[in-house]
Coordinates of C-alpha atoms and ligand atoms in Angstrom, one line a residue:
M214 CA 0.0 0.0 0.0
L215 CA 1.4 3.3 -1.0
G216 CA -0.6 6.2 0.3
V217 CA 0.8 9.7 0.1
M218 CA 4.3 9.8 1.4
K219 CA 5.1 13.0 3.3
R220 CA 8.7 12.0 3.8
P221 CA 11.1 9.7 2.0
M222 CA 10.4 6.1 2.6
G223 CA 12.9 4.7 5.0
E224 CA 15.2 1.7 4.3
L225 CA 13.3 -0.5 6.8
E226 CA 9.9 0.2 5.2
L227 CA 11.4 -0.6 1.8
I228 CA 12.9 -3.9 3.1
D229 CA 9.5 -4.8 4.6
R230 CA 7.9 -4.3 1.2
I231 CA 10.6 -6.3 -0.5
R232 CA 10.1 -9.1 2.1
E233 CA 6.4 -9.2 1.6
G234 CA 6.8 -9.8 -2.1
A235 CA 9.9 -12.0 -1.8
G236 CA 8.0 -15.2 -2.7
R237 CA 8.0 -18.2 -0.4
R238 CA 7.7 -20.7 -3.2
G239 CA 10.6 -23.0 -4.2
G240 CA 12.6 -22.0 -1.2
A241 CA 13.8 -25.5 -0.2
G242 CA 17.3 -24.4 -0.6
V243 CA 16.9 -21.3 1.7
A244 CA 17.1 -22.2 5.4
L245 CA 17.0 -18.5 6.4
G246 CA 15.9 -15.6 4.1
I247 CA 15.5 -11.9 4.5
G248 CA 15.7 -10.5 8.0
D249 CA 19.0 -11.5 9.5
D250 CA 22.6 -10.4 8.8
C251 CA 23.1 -13.3 6.4
A252 CA 20.9 -15.7 4.5
I253 CA 21.6 -19.4 5.0
L254 CA 21.5 -21.7 2.0
R255 CA 21.3 -25.5 1.9
L256 CA 22.9 -27.3 -1.0
P257 CA 21.5 -30.6 -2.1
K258 CA 23.8 -33.5 -1.3
G259 CA 26.5 -34.1 -3.9
H260 CA 25.9 -30.7 -5.6
E261 CA 28.1 -27.6 -5.9
L262 CA 27.3 -23.9 -5.8
L263 CA 27.3 -21.6 -8.9
V264 CA 27.2 -17.9 -8.3
T265 CA 26.6 -15.1 -10.8
T266 CA 26.2 -11.3 -10.4
D267 CA 24.7 -8.8 -12.9
L268 CA 24.7 -5.1 -12.6
S269 CA 21.8 -3.2 -14.2
L270 CA 22.4 0.6 -14.5
E271 CA 19.9 3.2 -15.6
G272 CA 21.0 4.9 -18.9
R273 CA 23.3 1.9 -19.6
H274 CA 21.1 -1.2 -19.4
F275 CA 17.7 0.5 -19.3
R276 CA 15.9 3.8 -19.6
R277 CA 13.0 4.7 -17.5
E278 CA 11.3 6.3 -20.5
W279 CA 11.5 3.1 -22.6
H280 CA 11.4 0.3 -20.1
P281 CA 8.3 -0.1 -17.8
A282 CA 9.4 -0.7 -14.2
E283 CA 8.2 -4.2 -14.3
S284 CA 10.4 -4.9 -17.3
V285 CA 13.4 -3.5 -15.5
G286 CA 12.9 -5.8 -12.5
H287 CA 12.1 -8.8 -14.9
R288 CA 15.2 -8.2 -17.0
A289 CA 17.5 -7.8 -14.0
L290 CA 16.5 -11.2 -12.7
A291 CA 16.4 -12.7 -16.2
R292 CA 20.1 -11.9 -16.9
G293 CA 21.3 -13.8 -13.8
L294 CA 18.9 -16.7 -14.4
S295 CA 20.1 -17.0 -18.0
D296 CA 23.7 -17.3 -16.7
L297 CA 22.6 -20.1 -14.4
A298 CA 20.8 -21.7 -17.3
A299 CA 23.9 -21.5 -19.5
M300 CA 25.7 -23.7 -16.9
G301 CA 22.8 -26.0 -16.3
A302 CA 22.2 -24.9 -12.8
K303 CA 19.1 -25.0 -10.7
P304 CA 18.4 -21.6 -9.2
L305 CA 18.5 -21.7 -5.3
A306 CA 18.2 -18.0 -4.3
A307 CA 18.5 -14.5 -5.6
F308 CA 20.0 -11.5 -3.8
L309 CA 19.1 -7.9 -4.8
S310 CA 21.1 -4.7 -4.1
L311 CA 19.3 -1.5 -4.9
G312 CA 20.6 2.1 -5.2
L313 CA 17.7 4.4 -5.4
P314 CA 17.7 8.2 -6.0
R315 CA 16.4 10.2 -3.1
E316 CA 13.6 11.8 -5.1
M317 CA 12.4 8.4 -6.0
M318 CA 11.9 7.4 -2.4
A319 CA 10.2 10.7 -1.7
S320 CA 7.6 10.8 -4.5
R321 CA 4.5 8.9 -5.2
A322 CA 5.6 8.2 -8.8
G323 CA 8.9 7.1 -7.5
L324 CA 7.4 4.6 -5.1
R325 CA 5.1 3.4 -7.8
W326 CA 8.3 2.7 -9.9
V327 CA 9.9 0.7 -7.1
D328 CA 6.7 -1.3 -6.6
G329 CA 6.6 -2.0 -10.4
F330 CA 10.2 -3.0 -10.4
L331 CA 9.7 -5.5 -7.5
R332 CA 6.5 -6.7 -9.1
G333 CA 8.3 -7.6 -12.4
L334 CA 11.0 -9.3 -10.5
G335 CA 8.6 -11.1 -8.4
W336 CA 6.6 -12.5 -11.3
L337 CA 9.7 -14.1 -12.8
A338 CA 11.0 -15.3 -9.5
E339 CA 7.6 -17.0 -8.8
E340 CA 7.5 -18.5 -12.3
V341 CA 11.0 -20.0 -12.0
G342 CA 10.6 -20.8 -8.2
V343 CA 13.6 -18.8 -7.0
P344 CA 13.2 -17.0 -3.6
L345 CA 14.6 -13.5 -3.0
A346 CA 16.7 -14.3 0.0
G347 CA 18.5 -11.0 0.7
G348 CA 20.2 -7.9 -0.6
D349 CA 21.2 -4.4 0.3
T350 CA 19.6 -1.1 0.0
S351 CA 21.0 2.4 -0.2
E352 CA 20.2 5.9 -1.4
A353 CA 22.0 6.5 -4.7
A354 CA 24.5 9.3 -4.9
G355 CA 22.9 10.5 -8.2
E356 CA 19.7 10.5 -10.1
Q357 CA 20.0 7.0 -11.4
V358 CA 18.7 3.7 -10.4
L359 CA 21.2 0.9 -9.9
A360 CA 20.2 -2.8 -9.3
D361 CA 22.6 -5.5 -8.8
I362 CA 21.5 -9.1 -8.8
V363 CA 23.3 -12.1 -7.4
L364 CA 22.0 -15.5 -8.2
V365 CA 23.0 -18.7 -6.6
G366 CA 22.3 -22.1 -8.1
S367 CA 23.5 -25.7 -8.0
T368 CA 24.4 -28.6 -10.1
P369 CA 25.5 -32.1 -9.3
R370 CA 29.2 -31.9 -8.6
G371 CA 31.3 -31.6 -11.8
R372 CA 28.4 -31.6 -14.1
S373 CA 27.9 -27.9 -14.9
L374 CA 28.1 -26.9 -18.6
R375 CA 31.2 -24.8 -19.5
R376 CA 32.1 -22.7 -22.4
S377 CA 35.3 -24.7 -22.7
G378 CA 34.1 -28.3 -23.5
G379 CA 33.5 -28.0 -27.3
E380 CA 35.4 -30.1 -29.8
P381 CA 35.9 -29.8 -33.6
G382 CA 33.0 -31.8 -35.2
D383 CA 30.5 -30.9 -32.5
L384 CA 27.2 -29.6 -33.8
L385 CA 26.0 -26.1 -32.6
Y386 CA 22.5 -25.5 -31.5
V387 CA 20.4 -22.5 -30.3
T388 CA 17.1 -22.4 -28.4
G389 CA 14.2 -20.3 -29.5
T390 CA 14.6 -17.6 -32.1
L391 CA 17.1 -14.7 -32.4
G392 CA 16.8 -11.0 -33.1
G393 CA 13.5 -10.4 -31.4
S394 CA 15.0 -8.5 -28.5
A395 CA 16.9 -6.0 -30.8
M396 CA 13.8 -5.7 -32.9
E397 CA 11.6 -4.8 -29.9
L398 CA 14.2 -2.4 -28.5
A399 CA 14.3 -0.6 -31.8
E400 CA 10.5 -0.3 -31.7
L401 CA 10.7 1.2 -28.1
R402 CA 13.3 3.6 -29.1
D403 CA 11.1 4.8 -32.0
G404 CA 8.2 5.2 -29.6
R405 CA 6.2 2.2 -31.1
R406 CA 4.9 0.1 -28.2
R407 CA 3.5 -3.3 -28.8
R408 CA 0.0 -3.7 -27.5
S409 CA 0.1 -7.5 -27.3
G410 CA 2.0 -10.6 -28.2
E411 CA 5.5 -11.5 -27.3
H412 CA 7.9 -9.1 -25.6
P413 CA 11.4 -10.7 -26.2
H414 CA 13.1 -7.5 -25.1
L415 CA 10.9 -6.3 -22.2
Y416 CA 10.2 -9.8 -20.9
P417 CA 12.8 -12.3 -22.1
A418 CA 12.4 -15.9 -20.9
P419 CA 15.6 -17.3 -19.4
R420 CA 16.1 -21.0 -20.5
V421 CA 16.5 -22.5 -17.1
G422 CA 14.6 -25.7 -17.9
V423 CA 16.6 -26.3 -21.0
G424 CA 19.8 -25.9 -19.1
L425 CA 18.7 -28.4 -16.5
A426 CA 17.7 -30.9 -19.2
L427 CA 21.0 -30.6 -21.0
V428 CA 22.8 -31.5 -17.8
R429 CA 20.4 -34.2 -16.8
R430 CA 20.5 -35.9 -20.2
R431 CA 24.2 -35.2 -20.7
L432 CA 23.6 -33.7 -24.1
A433 CA 25.9 -30.7 -24.3
S434 CA 29.7 -30.5 -24.5
A435 CA 29.8 -26.7 -24.1
A436 CA 27.3 -23.9 -23.6
I437 CA 26.8 -20.2 -23.2
D438 CA 23.9 -17.9 -23.1
L439 CA 23.2 -15.3 -25.8
S440 CA 23.4 -12.1 -23.9
D441 CA 25.8 -10.1 -26.0
G442 CA 24.8 -11.4 -29.4
L443 CA 25.4 -14.6 -31.3
S444 CA 28.5 -13.3 -33.1
T445 CA 30.1 -12.2 -29.9
D446 CA 29.0 -15.1 -27.6
L447 CA 30.0 -17.7 -30.1
G448 CA 33.4 -16.1 -30.2
H449 CA 33.6 -16.5 -26.4
L450 CA 32.6 -20.2 -26.6
C451 CA 35.2 -20.8 -29.4
R452 CA 37.9 -19.0 -27.6
E453 CA 37.3 -21.1 -24.4
S454 CA 37.1 -24.3 -26.3
R455 CA 40.0 -23.4 -28.5
V456 CA 38.1 -24.2 -31.7
G457 CA 36.7 -22.4 -34.7
A458 CA 33.1 -22.6 -36.0
E459 CA 30.9 -22.3 -39.0
V460 CA 27.4 -21.0 -38.8
W461 CA 24.8 -22.0 -41.5
E462 CA 23.0 -18.8 -42.4
E463 CA 19.9 -20.6 -43.8
R464 CA 19.4 -22.5 -40.6
L465 CA 19.4 -19.5 -38.2
P466 CA 16.0 -19.3 -36.5
V467 CA 15.4 -15.5 -37.0
T468 CA 12.5 -14.1 -35.0
A469 CA 9.5 -13.2 -37.3
G470 CA 9.9 -9.5 -38.3
A471 CA 13.6 -9.3 -37.2
N472 CA 16.5 -9.1 -39.7
L473 CA 19.6 -11.2 -39.9
E474 CA 21.8 -8.4 -38.4
E475 CA 19.6 -8.3 -35.3
A476 CA 19.8 -12.1 -35.0
L477 CA 23.6 -12.2 -35.4
H478 CA 24.6 -9.1 -33.4
G479 CA 21.6 -7.8 -31.5
G480 CA 22.0 -9.7 -28.3
E481 CA 19.8 -9.9 -25.2
D482 CA 17.8 -12.7 -26.5
Y483 CA 18.9 -14.8 -23.5
E484 CA 18.7 -18.0 -25.5
L485 CA 21.2 -20.7 -25.0
L486 CA 23.9 -21.6 -27.5
F487 CA 25.3 -25.1 -27.0
A488 CA 27.6 -27.6 -28.6
A489 CA 27.0 -31.4 -28.7
P490 CA 28.9 -34.2 -30.3
A491 CA 27.5 -35.1 -33.7
K492 CA 26.6 -38.7 -32.5
V493 CA 24.4 -37.3 -29.7
R494 CA 20.7 -37.1 -30.7
V495 CA 19.5 -33.7 -29.7
P496 CA 15.7 -33.3 -29.6
R497 CA 14.1 -30.6 -31.8
S498 CA 12.4 -29.2 -28.7
I499 CA 13.2 -29.4 -25.0
G500 CA 10.4 -28.6 -22.5
G501 CA 8.4 -26.8 -25.3
V502 CA 11.4 -24.7 -26.4
A503 CA 12.6 -25.1 -30.0
V504 CA 16.2 -26.3 -30.5
T505 CA 17.8 -25.7 -33.9
A506 CA 21.1 -26.9 -35.3
I507 CA 22.8 -23.8 -36.7
G508 CA 26.3 -25.0 -37.5
R509 CA 29.4 -26.8 -36.2
L510 CA 32.7 -26.4 -34.5
V511 CA 35.7 -26.8 -36.7
P512 CA 39.5 -27.0 -36.1
G513 CA 41.4 -23.7 -36.1
R514 CA 40.2 -20.5 -34.5
A515 CA 38.2 -18.7 -37.3
V516 CA 34.4 -18.2 -37.1
W517 CA 32.7 -18.4 -40.4
M518 CA 29.3 -17.7 -41.8
V519 CA 28.3 -20.0 -44.6
G520 CA 25.7 -18.4 -47.0
P521 CA 23.0 -20.1 -48.9
D522 CA 25.3 -20.4 -51.9
G523 CA 27.9 -22.1 -49.8
M524 CA 30.2 -19.1 -49.8
R525 CA 32.0 -18.5 -46.5
K526 CA 32.8 -15.2 -44.9
A527 CA 34.3 -14.2 -41.6
L528 CA 31.7 -13.8 -38.8
R529 CA 33.2 -11.0 -36.7
P530 CA 32.0 -10.2 -33.1
R531 CA 29.7 -7.2 -33.4
G532 CA 27.6 -7.6 -30.4
W533 CA 27.6 -5.7 -27.1
E534 CA 30.8 -4.3 -25.9
H535 CA 31.0 -3.7 -22.1
F536 CA 33.5 -0.8 -22.3
G537 CA 34.2 1.9 -24.7
G538 CA 30.9 2.5 -26.5
S539 CA 27.9 0.2 -26.7
R540 CA 29.1 -1.8 -29.6
A541 CA 32.1 -2.4 -31.7
K542 CA 29.9 -1.4 -34.7
A543 CA 26.1 -0.6 -34.9
P544 CA 24.3 -3.7 -36.2
G545 CA 22.1 -2.4 -38.9
S546 CA 20.1 0.7 -38.7
R547 CA 17.6 -0.4 -36.0
A548 CA 19.5 -1.3 -33.0
G549 CA 20.7 1.2 -30.4
K550 CA 21.4 2.0 -26.9
P551 CA 20.8 1.2 -24.1
R552 CA 20.9 -2.6 -23.7
Ligands
ADP286 P1 22.9 -5.3 7.4 O1 22.9 -3.8 7.8 O2 23.2 -6.3 8.5 O3 23.7 -5.6 6.2 P2 20.4 -4.6 6.2 O4 19.7 -3.7 7.2 O5 21.1 -4.1 5.0 O6 21.4 -5.6 7.0 O7 19.3 -5.8 5.7 C1 18.4 -6.4 6.6 C2 17.9 -7.6 5.9 O8 17.1 -7.2 4.7 C3 18.9 -8.5 5.4 O9 18.4 -9.9 5.6 C4 19.1 -8.2 3.9 O10 19.5 -9.3 3.2 C5 17.7 -7.7 3.6 N1 17.7 -6.8 2.4 C6 18.2 -5.5 2.5 N2 18.0 -4.9 1.3 C7 17.4 -5.8 0.5 C8 17.0 -5.8 -0.9 N3 17.1 -4.8 -1.7 N4 16.4 -6.9 -1.4 C9 16.2 -8.0 -0.6 N5 16.6 -8.1 0.7 C10 17.2 -7.0 1.2
MG287 MG1 24.4 -6.9 9.5

């Protein structure tokens, strides 16, 4: 309940609100959640912990004028869940550190934004069954919102998927379709808001179930999630696996309405890219999510795109760059900041 706030909401009140919405489902791994100095987690027997952190900065990863508050909360959690999915981990608990501008804590609109953020995060947490088990809260020094999410997950010991396990000859697969996030971001930037249908940019679906299935069924030799863009993330997988790759242009599952540039370089689709030995039978769909063979790993270090005519050209990483400008090069005319 919001009411009219005469003074800035205090940290305790905010934590109480967060605690109310923290979600009690799926908390088997959390022996002690919000409220004490530390959370206490329980690891299933024979499992090991995986930890990932993701920083979401206003102006850098989202804009309040483009992204509804619910989307900012959803996306902040989705990024971490996608990292867990990439390694085949089961999510155990999430931790949220928030830096909020003073004016936001003092105004009705600001409080509505915070509530929206927590709601969006809560929806996805509920869907995936990951409890919010703690965090930290502070007034931001400036005008911008900062949200840092830590996710903790587990896999049976030694069974997590790595970027480094690929071998020449392995086939390459992606889940879902690519380019939808960049396409929707371009629409938002141009002030065209979708009324209905899918929202691959505002509400991406991290592939937690697929990651778990890949581990359980021992299908993948290597995996990564597509956060920065296929061209960039495939480069990461190849570097860690010390291999090259070829991507078959005709086989790429491009989101309806998106273009090839967006599919290759747009990023933020949060699909999984994985390799599997050619002799492994990989299903065409896992838990209702499409899985498409898009190429293979090859000896050497070069990454190639093979066109419909069989011609090869180099596939250079042109996705998201974390420093020094948003991208190495703008992918087509439609994509833009922020990511
Ligand atoms: P301390 O000062 O001991 O670090 P805090 O007063 O910051 O503790 O936090 C009190 C409790 O509220 C802790 O359990 C902490 O994890 C939780 N908490 C604080 N901020 C957040 C947040 N943004 N999201 C979730 N839990 C939070
Ligand atoms: Mg303390």
